[in-house]
Tab-separated table of C-alpha atoms in Angstrom:
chain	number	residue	atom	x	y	z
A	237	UNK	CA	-0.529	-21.385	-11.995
A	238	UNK	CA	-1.988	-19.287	-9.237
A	239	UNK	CA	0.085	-16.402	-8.585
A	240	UNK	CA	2.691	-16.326	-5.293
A	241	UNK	CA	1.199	-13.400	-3.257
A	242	UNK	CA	-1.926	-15.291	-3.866
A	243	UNK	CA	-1.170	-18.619	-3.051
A	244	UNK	CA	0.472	-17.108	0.514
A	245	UNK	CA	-3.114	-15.713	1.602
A	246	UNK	CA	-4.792	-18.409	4.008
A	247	UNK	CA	-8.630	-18.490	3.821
A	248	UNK	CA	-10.945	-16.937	7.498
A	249	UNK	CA	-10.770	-19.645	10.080
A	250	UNK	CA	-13.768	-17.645	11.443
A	251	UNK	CA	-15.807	-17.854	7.684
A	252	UNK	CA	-14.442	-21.675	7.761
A	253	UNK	CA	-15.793	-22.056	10.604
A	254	UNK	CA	-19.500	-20.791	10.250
A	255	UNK	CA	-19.563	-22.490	6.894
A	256	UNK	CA	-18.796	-25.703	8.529
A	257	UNK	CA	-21.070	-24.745	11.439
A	258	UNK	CA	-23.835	-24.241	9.042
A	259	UNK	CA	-23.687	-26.606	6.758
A	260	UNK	CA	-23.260	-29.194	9.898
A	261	UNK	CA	-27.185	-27.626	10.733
A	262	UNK	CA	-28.143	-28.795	7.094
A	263	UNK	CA	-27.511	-32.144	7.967
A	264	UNK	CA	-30.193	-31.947	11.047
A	265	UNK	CA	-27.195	-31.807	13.931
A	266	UNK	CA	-27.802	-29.646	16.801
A	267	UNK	CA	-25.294	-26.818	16.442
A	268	UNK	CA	-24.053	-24.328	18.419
A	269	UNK	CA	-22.374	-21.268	16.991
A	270	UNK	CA	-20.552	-18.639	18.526
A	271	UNK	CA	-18.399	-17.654	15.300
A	272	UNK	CA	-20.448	-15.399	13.980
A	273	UNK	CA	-18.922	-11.768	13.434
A	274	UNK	CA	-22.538	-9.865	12.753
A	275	UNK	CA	-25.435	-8.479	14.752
A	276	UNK	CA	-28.617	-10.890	14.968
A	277	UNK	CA	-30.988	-8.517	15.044
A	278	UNK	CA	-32.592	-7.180	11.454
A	279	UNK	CA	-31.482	-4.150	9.725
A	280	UNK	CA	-34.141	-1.161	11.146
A	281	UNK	CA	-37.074	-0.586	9.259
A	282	UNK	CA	-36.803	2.561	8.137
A	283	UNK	CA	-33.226	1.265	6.784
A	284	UNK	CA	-34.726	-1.176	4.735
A	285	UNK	CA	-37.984	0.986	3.827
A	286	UNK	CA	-35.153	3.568	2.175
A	287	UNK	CA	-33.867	1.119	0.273
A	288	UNK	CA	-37.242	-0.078	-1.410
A	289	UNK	CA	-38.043	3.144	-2.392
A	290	UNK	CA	-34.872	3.822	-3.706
A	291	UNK	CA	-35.922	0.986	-5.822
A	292	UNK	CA	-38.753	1.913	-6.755
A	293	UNK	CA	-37.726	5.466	-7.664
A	294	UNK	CA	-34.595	3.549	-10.240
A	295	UNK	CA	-31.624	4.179	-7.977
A	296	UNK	CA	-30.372	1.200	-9.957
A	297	UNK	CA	-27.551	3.253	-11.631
A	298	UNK	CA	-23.939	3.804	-11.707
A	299	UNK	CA	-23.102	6.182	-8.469
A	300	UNK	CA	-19.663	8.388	-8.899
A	301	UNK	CA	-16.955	5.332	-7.743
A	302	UNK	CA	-15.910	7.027	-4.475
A	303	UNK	CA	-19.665	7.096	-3.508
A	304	UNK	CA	-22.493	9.186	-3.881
A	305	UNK	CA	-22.432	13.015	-2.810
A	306	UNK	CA	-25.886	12.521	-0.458
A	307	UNK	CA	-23.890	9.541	1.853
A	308	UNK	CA	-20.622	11.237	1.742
A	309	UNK	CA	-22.554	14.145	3.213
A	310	UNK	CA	-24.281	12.366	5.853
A	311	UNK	CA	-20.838	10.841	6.807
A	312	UNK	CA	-19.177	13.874	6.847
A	313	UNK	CA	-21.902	15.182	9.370
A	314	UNK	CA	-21.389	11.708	11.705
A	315	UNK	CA	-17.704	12.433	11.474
A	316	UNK	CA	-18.479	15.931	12.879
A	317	UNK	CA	-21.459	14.878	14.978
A	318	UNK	CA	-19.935	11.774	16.576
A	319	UNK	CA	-16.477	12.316	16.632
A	320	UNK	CA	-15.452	16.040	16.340
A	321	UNK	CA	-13.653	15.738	13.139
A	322	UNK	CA	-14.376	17.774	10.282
A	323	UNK	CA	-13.761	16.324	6.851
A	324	UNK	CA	-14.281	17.689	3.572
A	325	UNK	CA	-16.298	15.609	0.874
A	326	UNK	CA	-13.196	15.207	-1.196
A	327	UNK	CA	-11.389	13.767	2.067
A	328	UNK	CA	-14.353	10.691	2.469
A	329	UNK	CA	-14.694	7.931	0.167
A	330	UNK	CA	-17.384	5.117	0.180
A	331	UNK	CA	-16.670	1.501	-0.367
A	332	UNK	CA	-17.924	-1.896	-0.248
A	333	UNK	CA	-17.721	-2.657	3.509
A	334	UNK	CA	-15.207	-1.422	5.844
A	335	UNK	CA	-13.224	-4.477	5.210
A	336	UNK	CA	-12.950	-3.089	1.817
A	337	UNK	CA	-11.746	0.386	2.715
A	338	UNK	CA	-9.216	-1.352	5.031
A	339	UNK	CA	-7.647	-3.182	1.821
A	340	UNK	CA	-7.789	0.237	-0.313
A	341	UNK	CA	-5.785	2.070	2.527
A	342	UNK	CA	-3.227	-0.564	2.860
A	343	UNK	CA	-2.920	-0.895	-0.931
A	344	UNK	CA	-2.065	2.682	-1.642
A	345	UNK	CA	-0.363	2.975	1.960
A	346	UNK	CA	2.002	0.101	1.508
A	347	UNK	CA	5.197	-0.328	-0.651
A	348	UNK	CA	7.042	-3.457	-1.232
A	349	UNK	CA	8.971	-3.707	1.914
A	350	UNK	CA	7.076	-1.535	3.955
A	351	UNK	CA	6.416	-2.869	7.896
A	352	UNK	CA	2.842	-2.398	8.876
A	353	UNK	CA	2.931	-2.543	13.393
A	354	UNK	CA	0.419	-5.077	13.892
A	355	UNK	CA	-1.213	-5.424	17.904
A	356	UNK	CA	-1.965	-8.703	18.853
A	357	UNK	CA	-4.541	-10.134	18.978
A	358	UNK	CA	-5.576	-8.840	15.406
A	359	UNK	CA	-8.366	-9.457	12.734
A	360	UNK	CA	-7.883	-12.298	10.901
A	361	UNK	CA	-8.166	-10.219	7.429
A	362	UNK	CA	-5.351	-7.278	9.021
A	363	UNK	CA	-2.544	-9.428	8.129
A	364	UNK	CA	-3.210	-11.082	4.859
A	365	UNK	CA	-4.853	-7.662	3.679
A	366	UNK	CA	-0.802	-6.204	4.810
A	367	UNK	CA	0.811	-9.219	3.012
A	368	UNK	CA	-0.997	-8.667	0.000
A	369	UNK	CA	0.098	-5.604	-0.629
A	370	UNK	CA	3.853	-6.395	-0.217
A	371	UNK	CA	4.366	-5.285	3.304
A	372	UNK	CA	5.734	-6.847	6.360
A	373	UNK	CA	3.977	-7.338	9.204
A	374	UNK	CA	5.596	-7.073	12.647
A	375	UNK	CA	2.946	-8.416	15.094
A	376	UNK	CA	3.202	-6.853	18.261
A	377	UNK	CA	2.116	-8.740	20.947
A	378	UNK	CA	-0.098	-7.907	23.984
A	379	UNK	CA	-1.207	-9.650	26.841
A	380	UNK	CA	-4.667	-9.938	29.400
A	381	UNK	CA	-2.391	-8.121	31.635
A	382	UNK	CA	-2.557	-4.945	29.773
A	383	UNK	CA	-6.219	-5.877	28.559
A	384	UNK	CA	-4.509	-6.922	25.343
A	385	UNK	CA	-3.407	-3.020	24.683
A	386	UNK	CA	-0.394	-2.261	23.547
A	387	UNK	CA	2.654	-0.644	25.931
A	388	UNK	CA	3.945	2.016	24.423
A	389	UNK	CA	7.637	1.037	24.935
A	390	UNK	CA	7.126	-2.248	23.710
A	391	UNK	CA	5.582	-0.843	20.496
A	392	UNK	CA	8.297	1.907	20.213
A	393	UNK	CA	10.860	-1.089	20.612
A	394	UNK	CA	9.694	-2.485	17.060
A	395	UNK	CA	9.751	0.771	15.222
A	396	UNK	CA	12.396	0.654	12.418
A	397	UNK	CA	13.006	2.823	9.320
A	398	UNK	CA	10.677	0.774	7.555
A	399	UNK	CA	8.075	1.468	9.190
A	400	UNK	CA	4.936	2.665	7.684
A	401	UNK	CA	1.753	2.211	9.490
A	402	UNK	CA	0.315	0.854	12.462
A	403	UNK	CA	-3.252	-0.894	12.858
A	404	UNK	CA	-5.101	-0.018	15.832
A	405	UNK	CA	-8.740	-1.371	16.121
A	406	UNK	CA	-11.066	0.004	19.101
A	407	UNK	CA	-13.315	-1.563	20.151
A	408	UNK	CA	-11.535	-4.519	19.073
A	409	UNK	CA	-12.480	-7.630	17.157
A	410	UNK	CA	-11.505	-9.911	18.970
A	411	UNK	CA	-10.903	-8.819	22.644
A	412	UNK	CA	-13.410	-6.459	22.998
A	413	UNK	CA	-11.172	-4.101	24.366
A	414	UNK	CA	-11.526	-0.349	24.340
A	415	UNK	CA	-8.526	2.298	24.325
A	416	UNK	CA	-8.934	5.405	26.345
A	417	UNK	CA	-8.055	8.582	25.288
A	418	UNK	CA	-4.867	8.556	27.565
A	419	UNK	CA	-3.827	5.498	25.590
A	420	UNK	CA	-4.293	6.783	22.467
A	421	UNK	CA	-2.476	10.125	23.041
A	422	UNK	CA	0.822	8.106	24.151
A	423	UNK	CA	0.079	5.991	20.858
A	424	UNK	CA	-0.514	9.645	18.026
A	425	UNK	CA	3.295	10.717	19.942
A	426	UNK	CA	4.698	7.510	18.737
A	427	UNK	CA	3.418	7.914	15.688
A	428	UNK	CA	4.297	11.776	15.765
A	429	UNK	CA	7.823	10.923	17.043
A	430	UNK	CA	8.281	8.548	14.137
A	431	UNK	CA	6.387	9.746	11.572
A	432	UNK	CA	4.491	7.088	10.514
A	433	UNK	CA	0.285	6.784	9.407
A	434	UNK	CA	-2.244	4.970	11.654
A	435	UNK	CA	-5.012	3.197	10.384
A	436	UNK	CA	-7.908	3.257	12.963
A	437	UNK	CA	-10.407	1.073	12.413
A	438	UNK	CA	-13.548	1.698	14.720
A	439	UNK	CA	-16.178	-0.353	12.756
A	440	UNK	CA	-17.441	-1.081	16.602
A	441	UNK	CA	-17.405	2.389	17.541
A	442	UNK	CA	-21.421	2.301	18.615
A	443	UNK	CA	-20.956	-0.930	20.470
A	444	UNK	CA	-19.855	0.067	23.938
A	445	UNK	CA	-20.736	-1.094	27.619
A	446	UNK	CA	-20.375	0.758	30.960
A	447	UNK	CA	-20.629	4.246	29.959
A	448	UNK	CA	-17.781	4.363	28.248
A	449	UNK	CA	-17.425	6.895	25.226
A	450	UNK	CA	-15.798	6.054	22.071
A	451	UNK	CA	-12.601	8.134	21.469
A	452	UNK	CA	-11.328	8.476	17.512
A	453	UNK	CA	-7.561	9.005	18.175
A	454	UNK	CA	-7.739	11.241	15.043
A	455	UNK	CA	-9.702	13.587	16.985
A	456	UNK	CA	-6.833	14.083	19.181
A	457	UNK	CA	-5.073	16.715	17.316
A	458	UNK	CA	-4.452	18.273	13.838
A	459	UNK	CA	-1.169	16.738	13.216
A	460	UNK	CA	-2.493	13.323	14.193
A	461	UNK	CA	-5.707	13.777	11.727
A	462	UNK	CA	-3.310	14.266	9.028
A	463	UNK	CA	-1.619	10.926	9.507
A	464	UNK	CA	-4.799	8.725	10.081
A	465	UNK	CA	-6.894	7.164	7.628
A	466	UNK	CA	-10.395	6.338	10.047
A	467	UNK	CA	-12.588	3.180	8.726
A	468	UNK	CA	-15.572	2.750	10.129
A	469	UNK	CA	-18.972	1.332	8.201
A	470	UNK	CA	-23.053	0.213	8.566
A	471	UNK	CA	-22.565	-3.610	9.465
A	472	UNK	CA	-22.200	-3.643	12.965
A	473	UNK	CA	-23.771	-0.750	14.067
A	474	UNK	CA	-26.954	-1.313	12.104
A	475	UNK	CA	-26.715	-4.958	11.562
A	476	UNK	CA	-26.480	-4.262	7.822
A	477	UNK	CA	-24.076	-6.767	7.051
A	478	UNK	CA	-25.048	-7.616	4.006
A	479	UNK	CA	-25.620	-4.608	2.444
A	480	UNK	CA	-21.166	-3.700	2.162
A	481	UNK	CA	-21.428	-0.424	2.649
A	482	UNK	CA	-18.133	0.990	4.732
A	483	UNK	CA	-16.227	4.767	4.776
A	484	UNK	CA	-12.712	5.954	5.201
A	485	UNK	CA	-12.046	9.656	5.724
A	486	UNK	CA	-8.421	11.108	5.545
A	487	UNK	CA	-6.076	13.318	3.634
A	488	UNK	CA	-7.620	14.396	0.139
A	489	UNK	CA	-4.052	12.554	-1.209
A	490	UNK	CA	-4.997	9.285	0.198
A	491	UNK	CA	-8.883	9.311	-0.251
A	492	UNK	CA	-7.797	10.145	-4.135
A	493	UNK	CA	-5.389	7.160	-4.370
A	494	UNK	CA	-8.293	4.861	-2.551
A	495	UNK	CA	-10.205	6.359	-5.122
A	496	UNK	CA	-8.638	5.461	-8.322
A	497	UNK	CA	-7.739	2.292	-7.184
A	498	UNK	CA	-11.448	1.397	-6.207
A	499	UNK	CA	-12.642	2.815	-9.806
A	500	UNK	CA	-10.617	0.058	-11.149
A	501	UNK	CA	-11.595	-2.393	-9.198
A	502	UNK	CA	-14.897	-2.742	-7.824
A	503	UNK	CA	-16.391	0.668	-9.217
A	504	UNK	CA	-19.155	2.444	-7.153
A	505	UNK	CA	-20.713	0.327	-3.931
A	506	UNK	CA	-24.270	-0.876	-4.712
A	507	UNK	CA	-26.271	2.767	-5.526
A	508	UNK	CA	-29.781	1.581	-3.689
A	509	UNK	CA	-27.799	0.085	-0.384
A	510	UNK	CA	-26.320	4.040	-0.461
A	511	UNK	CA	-29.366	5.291	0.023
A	512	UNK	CA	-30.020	2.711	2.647
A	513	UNK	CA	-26.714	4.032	4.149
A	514	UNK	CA	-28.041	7.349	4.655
A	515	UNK	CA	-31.143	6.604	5.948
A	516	UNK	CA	-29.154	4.208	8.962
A	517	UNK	CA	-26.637	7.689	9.572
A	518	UNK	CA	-29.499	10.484	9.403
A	519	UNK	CA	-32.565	8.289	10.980
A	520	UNK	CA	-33.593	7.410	14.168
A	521	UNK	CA	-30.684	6.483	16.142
A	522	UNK	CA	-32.856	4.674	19.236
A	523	UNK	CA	-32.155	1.353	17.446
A	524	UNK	CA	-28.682	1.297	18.049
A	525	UNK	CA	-29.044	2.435	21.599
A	526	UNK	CA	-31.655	-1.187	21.851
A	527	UNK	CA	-29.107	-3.205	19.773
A	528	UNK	CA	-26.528	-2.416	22.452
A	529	UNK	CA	-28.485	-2.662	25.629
A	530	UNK	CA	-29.201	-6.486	24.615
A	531	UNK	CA	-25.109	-7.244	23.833
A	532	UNK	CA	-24.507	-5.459	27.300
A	533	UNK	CA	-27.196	-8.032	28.626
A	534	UNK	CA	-25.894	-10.866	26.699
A	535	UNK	CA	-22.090	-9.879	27.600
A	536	UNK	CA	-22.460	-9.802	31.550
A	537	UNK	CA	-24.640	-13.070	31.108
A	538	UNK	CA	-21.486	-14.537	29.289
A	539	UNK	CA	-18.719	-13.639	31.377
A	540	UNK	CA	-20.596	-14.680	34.244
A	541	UNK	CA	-21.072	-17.945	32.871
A	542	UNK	CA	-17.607	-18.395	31.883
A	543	UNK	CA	-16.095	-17.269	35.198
A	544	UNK	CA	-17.590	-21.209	36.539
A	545	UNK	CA	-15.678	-23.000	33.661
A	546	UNK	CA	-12.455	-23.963	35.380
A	547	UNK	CA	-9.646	-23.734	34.081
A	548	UNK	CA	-10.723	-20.755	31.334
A	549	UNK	CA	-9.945	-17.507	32.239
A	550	UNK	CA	-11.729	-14.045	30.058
A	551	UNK	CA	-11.096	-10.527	30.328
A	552	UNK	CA	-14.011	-8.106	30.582
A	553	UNK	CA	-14.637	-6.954	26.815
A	554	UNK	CA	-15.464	-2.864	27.146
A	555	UNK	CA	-16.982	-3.342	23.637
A	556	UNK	CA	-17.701	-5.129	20.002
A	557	UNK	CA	-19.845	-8.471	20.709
A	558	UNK	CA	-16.922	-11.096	21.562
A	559	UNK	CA	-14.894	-12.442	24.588
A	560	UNK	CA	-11.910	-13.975	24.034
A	561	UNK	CA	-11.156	-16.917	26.908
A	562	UNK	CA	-7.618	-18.238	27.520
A	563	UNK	CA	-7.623	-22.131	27.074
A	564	UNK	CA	-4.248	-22.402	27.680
A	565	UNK	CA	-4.327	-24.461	30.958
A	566	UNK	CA	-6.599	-26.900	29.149
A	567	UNK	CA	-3.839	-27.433	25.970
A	568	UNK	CA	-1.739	-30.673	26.420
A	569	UNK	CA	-4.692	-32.641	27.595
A	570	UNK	CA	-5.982	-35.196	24.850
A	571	UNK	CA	-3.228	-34.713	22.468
A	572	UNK	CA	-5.051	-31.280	21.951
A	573	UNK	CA	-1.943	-28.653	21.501
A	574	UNK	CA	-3.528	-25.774	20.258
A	575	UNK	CA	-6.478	-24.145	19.382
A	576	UNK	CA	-7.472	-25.287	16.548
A	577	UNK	CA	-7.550	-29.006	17.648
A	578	UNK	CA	-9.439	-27.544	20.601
A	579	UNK	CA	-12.585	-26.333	18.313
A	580	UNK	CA	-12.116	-29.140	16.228
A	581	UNK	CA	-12.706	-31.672	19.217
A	582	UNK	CA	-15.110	-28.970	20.855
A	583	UNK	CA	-17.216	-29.626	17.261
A	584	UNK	CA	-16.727	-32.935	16.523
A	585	UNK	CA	-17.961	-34.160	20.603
A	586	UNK	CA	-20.361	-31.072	21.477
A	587	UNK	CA	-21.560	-29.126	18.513
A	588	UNK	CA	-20.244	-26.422	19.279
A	589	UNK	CA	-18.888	-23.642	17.255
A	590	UNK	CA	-16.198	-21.462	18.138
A	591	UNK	CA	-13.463	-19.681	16.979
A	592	UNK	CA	-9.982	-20.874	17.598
A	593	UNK	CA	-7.196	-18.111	18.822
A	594	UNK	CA	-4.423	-18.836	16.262
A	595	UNK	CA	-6.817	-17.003	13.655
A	596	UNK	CA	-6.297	-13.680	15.470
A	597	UNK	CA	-2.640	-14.668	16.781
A	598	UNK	CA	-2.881	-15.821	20.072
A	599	UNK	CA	-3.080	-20.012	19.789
A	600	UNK	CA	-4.286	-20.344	23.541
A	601	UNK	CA	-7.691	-18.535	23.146
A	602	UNK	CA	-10.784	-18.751	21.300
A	603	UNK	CA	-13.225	-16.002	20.448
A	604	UNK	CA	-17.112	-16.107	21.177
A	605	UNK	CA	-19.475	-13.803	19.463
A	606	UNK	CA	-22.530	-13.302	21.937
A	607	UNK	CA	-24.041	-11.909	18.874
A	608	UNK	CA	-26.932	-14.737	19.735
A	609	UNK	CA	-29.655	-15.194	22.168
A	610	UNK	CA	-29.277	-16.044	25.689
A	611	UNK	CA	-30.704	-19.201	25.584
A	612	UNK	CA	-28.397	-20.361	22.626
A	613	UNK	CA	-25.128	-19.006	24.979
A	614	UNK	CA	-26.255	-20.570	28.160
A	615	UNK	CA	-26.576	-24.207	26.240
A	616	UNK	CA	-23.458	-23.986	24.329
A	617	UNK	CA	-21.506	-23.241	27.488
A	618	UNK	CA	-23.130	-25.977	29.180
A	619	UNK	CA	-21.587	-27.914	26.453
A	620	UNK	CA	-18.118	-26.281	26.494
A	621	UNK	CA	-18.462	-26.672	30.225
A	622	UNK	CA	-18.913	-30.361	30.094
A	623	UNK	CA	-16.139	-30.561	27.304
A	624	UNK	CA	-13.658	-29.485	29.426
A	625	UNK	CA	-14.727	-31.441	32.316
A	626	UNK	CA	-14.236	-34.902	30.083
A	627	UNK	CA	-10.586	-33.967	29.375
A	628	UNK	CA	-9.569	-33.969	33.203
């Protein structure tokens, strides 16, 4: 038999989704996606021309589990560079996508027990990675109001003695949302006040629109650094999904623990994609600069769009590659009650793929990547557009 804490893990609705986008292509059907969570532009040249010499040269090896000395210096130096935060090598650890360092943190983080603060809307993979390693989560909900950023007195109002760790993710998957530094600083007192770790994931950290300048919240002070653990990673930035290469820094206690655990686990992260890894972090940085230009593009051409779609309703994402629409004036019609029956209809009548809200908590939205062209987002919203004009 399969054992309880697994059983109790649901699959991604948003990798459900793609698959079942995709494999809806293979038949010939004219498909639409806006689930997917990663870049469409290639991984930079010089990225990939790093890794074929590495290659070449046998990089083919075991690497040291935590990660090789060469990345962990060039993230140490991004850490310092980009963020103001000075880490030591033994306080950085390398792992196999930022998704993995998340579920090292939590595991040596999190006792049986434990309550992990959760804001909401969340990543579908934050609360499955918290319930697999015995914790509670206690979802804190925010609203389009607030931009979908937590109040500080509502999040104070769910501390208990339990509590071990909140998740904060800026710029966020799925909102797009962005905290400023003035937000974060009320955020490190709670923490502060209550004495309890933050794990701040900023995997979107290069992704941002408007000017706007990314803020690590464990920059904000020493006593705040020594409570975070920061995740952060290559796949977004550099459109280097596939290659699983994501970081952590934090106190030497915790990187150690991540360590060990990772050594039994999934050993080193592939040695060649490493060196690939340094070349994205000490390269030519123009790329990313490009990359984000075109979401910005892609983003205005979006909400724009959207704003004609009675009844749906978006905030303005400051960041990542999504917008996250309220349906909920368009539930009840058709026997459709929540979101999931709305993307199933949405697929089923217009070919369109999209993302429904109860994956990240909030069952009357749904989550568009504009990771795609603008020809592909203009014809799937004429689509969704003529959708919701058949249910009135």
């Amino acid at each position: 038999m399969i054992s309880q804490r697994i059983s109790q893990v649901s699959p991604s609705i948003t990798l459900a989704i793609s698959a079942k986008a995709k494999e809806m292509k293979k038949q010939g059907l004219d498909v639409i996606g806006f689930g997917a969570g990663e870049p469409d532009f290639d991984t930079p040249q010089h990225i990939k021309e790093a890794c074929i010499k590495a290659l070449e040269n046998g990089i083919t090896k075991y690497t040291p589990a935590s990660g090789t000395v060469e990345l962990k210096e060039a993230v140490r130096e991004k850490f310092l560079k980009d963020n103001g935060l000075e880490y030591s090598i033994k306080e950085i650890i390398i792992c196999c996508g930022a998704k993995h360092a998340l579920y090292n943190a939590i595991q040596v983080l999190c006792s049986e027990g434990d309550e992990v603060l959760l804001p909401s809307p969340y990543w579908v993979s934050y609360i499955e990675q918290i319930r697999l390693a015995g914790a509670q989560p206690v979802v804190v909900r925010t609203t389009p109001e607030t931009d979908f950023k937590v109040i500080p007195e509502i999040l104070e109002e769910q501390i208990t003695p339990r509590t071990k760790l909140l998740i904060l993710n800026s710029p966020s998957n799925p909102t797009g949302s962005v905290y400023s530094q003035e937000e974060l600083e009320d955020v490190a007192a709670i923490a502060l006040r209550h004495n309890f770790f933050i794990i701040s994931d900023e995997i979107y950290e290069k992704i941002l629109y408007d000017g706007l300048c990314h803020v690590s919240i464990a920059a904000l002070s020493a006593d705040i650094k020594k409570k975070t653990i920061v995740i952060n990673g290559l796949s977004k930035s550099y459109s280097m999904t596939g290659w699983r290469i994501g970081y952590a820094a934090g106190h030497e206690g915790i990187i150690k623990a991540m360590s060990n655990l990772q050594s039994h686990s999934t050993s080193n992260p592939t040695s060649f994609a490493q060196t690939g890894a340094v070349a994205a972090l000490t390269g030519p940085q123009e790329v990313v600069g490009e990359m984000v230009r075109e979401f910005a593009r892609r983003r205005d051409h979006l909400i724009k769009r959207l704003g004609t779609i009675a009844p749906i309703s978006c905030t303005r994402p400051q960041g990542a590659f999504y917008a996250f629409p309220s349906i909920r004036k368009v539930l009840g019609r058709r026997a459709m009650n929540d979101s999931m029956s709305f993307c199933d209809a949405l697929l089923e009548k217009e070919k369109v793929a999209v993302v429904p809200g109860e994956a990240f908590g909030h069952d009357d939205h749904i989550r568009l990547s504009y990771a795609t062209s603008i020809e592909h987002i203009d014809r799937g919203l004429d689509r969704i557009a003529r959708f919701i004009e058949g249910l009135s």
